[in-house]
């Protein structure tokens, strides 16, 4: 392959995991929330203002959720801890739902986020840019489409139509703040 999936961040000086396998000297583990923690020789010592983001033992909490299999030396990243939507006690990661929605023929782009709900804790909301604004998808269309490939609790309970999706300067989708 011409591209290798890489995991890293500014605090690690770039990629420290390639194709799921950490570089020599890079240690990984998860905490009780499923957050990935990293400890490595290339890890920052402090931010420019002098604050040290590391916790006891020199571990850096990444803010990413994932799994670490020490026997196989393999890491899998699920997404940002703050992006997970807990609805009816079930966890929904936005990225797989967004990918499924974006594959629908009536959808050009999709953004998924949680919104507070008195019954479910949060409900899954899909903000989509229709492929043809004159013929947008319906909530029922998209719920059925998602349920064909993902667990039923991942299906959106609310649909918002948009002419564009907000993005960061790096082109990543900008999610509304968790409510």
PDB file of C-alpha atoms in Angstrom:
ATOM      1  CA  UNK A   1       0.000   0.000   0.000  1.00  0.00           C
ATOM      2  CA  UNK A   2       1.020   3.581  -0.621  1.00  0.00           C
ATOM      3  CA  UNK A   3      -0.439   4.878   2.645  1.00  0.00           C
ATOM      4  CA  UNK A   4      -0.055   3.571   6.179  1.00  0.00           C
ATOM      5  CA  UNK A   5      -2.562   4.564   8.884  1.00  0.00           C
ATOM      6  CA  UNK A   6      -0.665   6.547  11.490  1.00  0.00           C
ATOM      7  CA  UNK A   7      -1.576   7.632  15.008  1.00  0.00           C
ATOM      8  CA  UNK A   8       0.090  10.483  16.824  1.00  0.00           C
ATOM      9  CA  UNK A   9      -0.359  14.080  17.849  1.00  0.00           C
ATOM     10  CA  UNK A  10       1.574  17.276  18.383  1.00  0.00           C
ATOM     11  CA  UNK A  11       2.436  16.140  21.925  1.00  0.00           C
ATOM     12  CA  UNK A  12       4.202  13.031  20.544  1.00  0.00           C
ATOM     13  CA  UNK A  13       6.080  14.935  17.852  1.00  0.00           C
ATOM     14  CA  UNK A  14       4.099  13.177  15.109  1.00  0.00           C
ATOM     15  CA  UNK A  15       3.194   9.567  14.452  1.00  0.00           C
ATOM     16  CA  UNK A  16       4.031   6.971  17.113  1.00  0.00           C
ATOM     17  CA  UNK A  17       1.806   4.126  15.867  1.00  0.00           C
ATOM     18  CA  UNK A  18       1.967   2.816  12.307  1.00  0.00           C
ATOM     19  CA  UNK A  19      -0.587   0.327  10.960  1.00  0.00           C
ATOM     20  CA  UNK A  20      -1.720  -0.315  14.545  1.00  0.00           C
ATOM     21  CA  UNK A  21       1.776  -1.103  15.876  1.00  0.00           C
ATOM     22  CA  UNK A  22       3.640   1.353  18.127  1.00  0.00           C
ATOM     23  CA  UNK A  23       7.212   2.390  17.414  1.00  0.00           C
ATOM     24  CA  UNK A  24      10.007   0.930  19.525  1.00  0.00           C
ATOM     25  CA  UNK A  25       9.982   2.561  22.976  1.00  0.00           C
ATOM     26  CA  UNK A  26       6.343   3.703  22.748  1.00  0.00           C
ATOM     27  CA  UNK A  27       4.115   2.369  25.526  1.00  0.00           C
ATOM     28  CA  UNK A  28       0.319   2.376  25.398  1.00  0.00           C
ATOM     29  CA  UNK A  29      -2.461   1.522  27.829  1.00  0.00           C
ATOM     30  CA  UNK A  30      -6.062   2.481  28.503  1.00  0.00           C
ATOM     31  CA  UNK A  31      -7.635   3.940  31.609  1.00  0.00           C
ATOM     32  CA  UNK A  32     -10.944   2.954  33.195  1.00  0.00           C
ATOM     33  CA  UNK A  33     -12.867   5.122  30.671  1.00  0.00           C
ATOM     34  CA  UNK A  34     -11.233   3.435  27.677  1.00  0.00           C
ATOM     35  CA  UNK A  35      -9.018   6.471  27.028  1.00  0.00           C
ATOM     36  CA  UNK A  36      -5.676   5.769  25.377  1.00  0.00           C
ATOM     37  CA  UNK A  37      -2.601   6.830  27.344  1.00  0.00           C
ATOM     38  CA  UNK A  38       0.851   7.052  25.805  1.00  0.00           C
ATOM     39  CA  UNK A  39       4.345   7.180  27.290  1.00  0.00           C
ATOM     40  CA  UNK A  40       7.332   7.561  24.994  1.00  0.00           C
ATOM     41  CA  UNK A  41      10.778   9.131  24.754  1.00  0.00           C
ATOM     42  CA  UNK A  42       9.502  11.611  22.154  1.00  0.00           C
ATOM     43  CA  UNK A  43       6.599  12.790  24.345  1.00  0.00           C
ATOM     44  CA  UNK A  44       6.630  16.483  25.228  1.00  0.00           C
ATOM     45  CA  UNK A  45       7.893  17.518  28.646  1.00  0.00           C
ATOM     46  CA  UNK A  46       5.639  20.584  28.939  1.00  0.00           C
ATOM     47  CA  UNK A  47       3.593  23.041  26.948  1.00  0.00           C
ATOM     48  CA  UNK A  48       5.036  26.467  26.119  1.00  0.00           C
ATOM     49  CA  UNK A  49       3.457  27.950  29.242  1.00  0.00           C
ATOM     50  CA  UNK A  50       5.319  25.388  31.383  1.00  0.00           C
ATOM     51  CA  UNK A  51       2.341  23.185  32.291  1.00  0.00           C
ATOM     52  CA  UNK A  52       2.974  19.458  32.178  1.00  0.00           C
ATOM     53  CA  UNK A  53      -0.025  17.535  30.768  1.00  0.00           C
ATOM     54  CA  UNK A  54       1.321  14.163  31.850  1.00  0.00           C
ATOM     55  CA  UNK A  55      -0.128  12.236  34.756  1.00  0.00           C
ATOM     56  CA  UNK A  56       1.570  10.013  37.332  1.00  0.00           C
ATOM     57  CA  UNK A  57       4.252   7.819  35.807  1.00  0.00           C
ATOM     58  CA  UNK A  58       4.766  10.116  32.814  1.00  0.00           C
ATOM     59  CA  UNK A  59       1.647   8.945  30.941  1.00  0.00           C
ATOM     60  CA  UNK A  60      -0.063  11.350  28.571  1.00  0.00           C
ATOM     61  CA  UNK A  61      -3.908  11.123  28.422  1.00  0.00           C
ATOM     62  CA  UNK A  62      -4.686  11.510  24.714  1.00  0.00           C
ATOM     63  CA  UNK A  63      -8.406  12.244  24.879  1.00  0.00           C
ATOM     64  CA  UNK A  64      -8.897   9.403  22.383  1.00  0.00           C
ATOM     65  CA  UNK A  65     -10.887   6.262  23.086  1.00  0.00           C
ATOM     66  CA  UNK A  66      -9.558   2.940  21.920  1.00  0.00           C
ATOM     67  CA  UNK A  67      -8.269  -0.488  22.777  1.00  0.00           C
ATOM     68  CA  UNK A  68      -4.765  -1.756  23.381  1.00  0.00           C
ATOM     69  CA  UNK A  69      -3.891  -5.433  23.022  1.00  0.00           C
ATOM     70  CA  UNK A  70      -0.485  -5.828  24.702  1.00  0.00           C
ATOM     71  CA  UNK A  71      -0.087  -9.456  23.595  1.00  0.00           C
ATOM     72  CA  UNK A  72      -0.483  -8.547  19.923  1.00  0.00           C
ATOM     73  CA  UNK A  73       1.011  -5.044  20.386  1.00  0.00           C
ATOM     74  CA  UNK A  74      -1.963  -3.567  18.492  1.00  0.00           C
ATOM     75  CA  UNK A  75      -3.902  -0.372  19.109  1.00  0.00           C
ATOM     76  CA  UNK A  76      -7.298   0.546  17.704  1.00  0.00           C
ATOM     77  CA  UNK A  77      -8.591   4.112  17.957  1.00  0.00           C
ATOM     78  CA  UNK A  78     -12.370   4.540  18.186  1.00  0.00           C
ATOM     79  CA  UNK A  79     -12.573   8.352  18.273  1.00  0.00           C
ATOM     80  CA  UNK A  80     -12.444  11.268  20.670  1.00  0.00           C
ATOM     81  CA  UNK A  81     -13.763  10.561  24.181  1.00  0.00           C
ATOM     82  CA  UNK A  82     -15.828  13.755  23.980  1.00  0.00           C
ATOM     83  CA  UNK A  83     -17.449  12.739  20.669  1.00  0.00           C
ATOM     84  CA  UNK A  84     -19.108   9.560  21.924  1.00  0.00           C
ATOM     85  CA  UNK A  85     -22.887   9.793  22.219  1.00  0.00           C
ATOM     86  CA  UNK A  86     -24.452   7.793  25.041  1.00  0.00           C
ATOM     87  CA  UNK A  87     -28.067   7.120  24.163  1.00  0.00           C
ATOM     88  CA  UNK A  88     -30.213   4.803  26.241  1.00  0.00           C
ATOM     89  CA  UNK A  89     -27.043   3.480  27.871  1.00  0.00           C
ATOM     90  CA  UNK A  90     -25.459   2.544  24.502  1.00  0.00           C
ATOM     91  CA  UNK A  91     -22.345   4.204  23.056  1.00  0.00           C
ATOM     92  CA  UNK A  92     -22.516   5.583  19.526  1.00  0.00           C
ATOM     93  CA  UNK A  93     -19.340   6.738  17.780  1.00  0.00           C
ATOM     94  CA  UNK A  94     -20.158   9.424  15.193  1.00  0.00           C
ATOM     95  CA  UNK A  95     -17.602   8.427  12.514  1.00  0.00           C
ATOM     96  CA  UNK A  96     -19.172   5.079  11.464  1.00  0.00           C
ATOM     97  CA  UNK A  97     -22.644   6.658  11.393  1.00  0.00           C
ATOM     98  CA  UNK A  98     -21.345   9.586   9.320  1.00  0.00           C
ATOM     99  CA  UNK A  99     -19.667   7.191   6.879  1.00  0.00           C
ATOM    100  CA  UNK A 100     -22.858   5.175   6.514  1.00  0.00           C
ATOM    101  CA  UNK A 101     -25.006   8.284   6.004  1.00  0.00           C
ATOM    102  CA  UNK A 102     -22.549   9.715   3.452  1.00  0.00           C
ATOM    103  CA  UNK A 103     -22.898   6.482   1.435  1.00  0.00           C
ATOM    104  CA  UNK A 104     -26.655   7.095   1.024  1.00  0.00           C
ATOM    105  CA  UNK A 105     -27.438   8.212  -2.547  1.00  0.00           C
ATOM    106  CA  UNK A 106     -29.443  11.224  -1.333  1.00  0.00           C
ATOM    107  CA  UNK A 107     -26.643  12.505   0.967  1.00  0.00           C
ATOM    108  CA  UNK A 108     -23.556  14.488  -0.060  1.00  0.00           C
ATOM    109  CA  UNK A 109     -22.110  14.978   3.470  1.00  0.00           C
ATOM    110  CA  UNK A 110     -23.087  14.075   7.021  1.00  0.00           C
ATOM    111  CA  UNK A 111     -22.247  15.186  10.549  1.00  0.00           C
ATOM    112  CA  UNK A 112     -23.451  13.251  13.606  1.00  0.00           C
ATOM    113  CA  UNK A 113     -23.591  14.537  17.179  1.00  0.00           C
ATOM    114  CA  UNK A 114     -25.543  14.112  20.394  1.00  0.00           C
ATOM    115  CA  UNK A 115     -28.214  16.397  21.770  1.00  0.00           C
ATOM    116  CA  UNK A 116     -29.597  16.143  25.335  1.00  0.00           C
ATOM    117  CA  UNK A 117     -32.769  14.097  25.572  1.00  0.00           C
ATOM    118  CA  UNK A 118     -34.877  13.677  28.732  1.00  0.00           C
ATOM    119  CA  UNK A 119     -35.642  10.014  27.987  1.00  0.00           C
ATOM    120  CA  UNK A 120     -32.455   8.691  26.351  1.00  0.00           C
ATOM    121  CA  UNK A 121     -29.789  10.910  27.961  1.00  0.00           C
ATOM    122  CA  UNK A 122     -28.754  12.029  24.471  1.00  0.00           C
ATOM    123  CA  UNK A 123     -30.261  11.441  21.077  1.00  0.00           C
ATOM    124  CA  UNK A 124     -28.330  10.922  17.856  1.00  0.00           C
ATOM    125  CA  UNK A 125     -28.689  13.895  15.514  1.00  0.00           C
ATOM    126  CA  UNK A 126     -27.723  13.797  11.835  1.00  0.00           C
ATOM    127  CA  UNK A 127     -26.992  17.052  10.034  1.00  0.00           C
ATOM    128  CA  UNK A 128     -26.786  16.289   6.328  1.00  0.00           C
ATOM    129  CA  UNK A 129     -26.127  18.140   3.108  1.00  0.00           C
ATOM    130  CA  UNK A 130     -28.482  16.608   0.528  1.00  0.00           C
ATOM    131  CA  UNK A 131     -27.036  15.511  -2.804  1.00  0.00           C
ATOM    132  CA  UNK A 132     -29.990  17.354  -4.387  1.00  0.00           C
ATOM    133  CA  UNK A 133     -31.508  20.081  -2.195  1.00  0.00           C
ATOM    134  CA  UNK A 134     -34.781  19.726  -4.116  1.00  0.00           C
ATOM    135  CA  UNK A 135     -35.053  16.050  -3.082  1.00  0.00           C
ATOM    136  CA  UNK A 136     -33.610  15.695   0.432  1.00  0.00           C
ATOM    137  CA  UNK A 137     -33.663  12.414   2.369  1.00  0.00           C
ATOM    138  CA  UNK A 138     -36.188  11.913   5.172  1.00  0.00           C
ATOM    139  CA  UNK A 139     -35.418  10.870   8.714  1.00  0.00           C
ATOM    140  CA  UNK A 140     -37.111   7.510   8.081  1.00  0.00           C
ATOM    141  CA  UNK A 141     -34.949   6.958   4.957  1.00  0.00           C
ATOM    142  CA  UNK A 142     -31.767   7.576   6.914  1.00  0.00           C
ATOM    143  CA  UNK A 143     -32.798   5.598  10.013  1.00  0.00           C
ATOM    144  CA  UNK A 144     -33.515   2.538   7.880  1.00  0.00           C
ATOM    145  CA  UNK A 145     -30.259   2.969   5.952  1.00  0.00           C
ATOM    146  CA  UNK A 146     -28.179   3.151   9.143  1.00  0.00           C
ATOM    147  CA  UNK A 147     -29.971   0.168  10.730  1.00  0.00           C
ATOM    148  CA  UNK A 148     -29.053  -2.000   7.714  1.00  0.00           C
ATOM    149  CA  UNK A 149     -25.366  -1.738   8.635  1.00  0.00           C
ATOM    150  CA  UNK A 150     -25.090  -0.565  12.255  1.00  0.00           C
ATOM    151  CA  UNK A 151     -26.844  -1.301  15.568  1.00  0.00           C
ATOM    152  CA  UNK A 152     -30.347   0.207  15.787  1.00  0.00           C
ATOM    153  CA  UNK A 153     -29.364   2.635  18.562  1.00  0.00           C
ATOM    154  CA  UNK A 154     -26.880   4.280  16.134  1.00  0.00           C
ATOM    155  CA  UNK A 155     -29.721   5.407  13.845  1.00  0.00           C
ATOM    156  CA  UNK A 156     -30.421   9.139  14.115  1.00  0.00           C
ATOM    157  CA  UNK A 157     -33.495  10.292  15.997  1.00  0.00           C
ATOM    158  CA  UNK A 158     -33.357  13.775  14.537  1.00  0.00           C
ATOM    159  CA  UNK A 159     -32.465  15.137  11.093  1.00  0.00           C
ATOM    160  CA  UNK A 160     -31.238  18.623  10.241  1.00  0.00           C
ATOM    161  CA  UNK A 161     -30.745  19.631   6.606  1.00  0.00           C
ATOM    162  CA  UNK A 162     -27.905  22.028   5.769  1.00  0.00           C
ATOM    163  CA  UNK A 163     -26.312  23.554   2.683  1.00  0.00           C
ATOM    164  CA  UNK A 164     -22.795  22.997   4.110  1.00  0.00           C
ATOM    165  CA  UNK A 165     -21.116  21.514   7.198  1.00  0.00           C
ATOM    166  CA  UNK A 166     -18.845  23.496   9.521  1.00  0.00           C
ATOM    167  CA  UNK A 167     -15.169  22.516   9.338  1.00  0.00           C
ATOM    168  CA  UNK A 168     -11.985  23.375  11.194  1.00  0.00           C
ATOM    169  CA  UNK A 169      -9.040  25.086   9.502  1.00  0.00           C
ATOM    170  CA  UNK A 170      -7.653  21.576   8.852  1.00  0.00           C
ATOM    171  CA  UNK A 171     -10.865  20.475   7.144  1.00  0.00           C
ATOM    172  CA  UNK A 172     -12.190  18.263   9.971  1.00  0.00           C
ATOM    173  CA  UNK A 173     -15.878  18.341  10.767  1.00  0.00           C
ATOM    174  CA  UNK A 174     -16.664  20.773  13.594  1.00  0.00           C
ATOM    175  CA  UNK A 175     -19.157  19.215  16.015  1.00  0.00           C
ATOM    176  CA  UNK A 176     -21.429  21.346  18.150  1.00  0.00           C
ATOM    177  CA  UNK A 177     -20.336  21.503  21.815  1.00  0.00           C
ATOM    178  CA  UNK A 178     -21.622  18.597  23.903  1.00  0.00           C
ATOM    179  CA  UNK A 179     -24.803  19.572  25.632  1.00  0.00           C
TER     180      UNK A 179
END
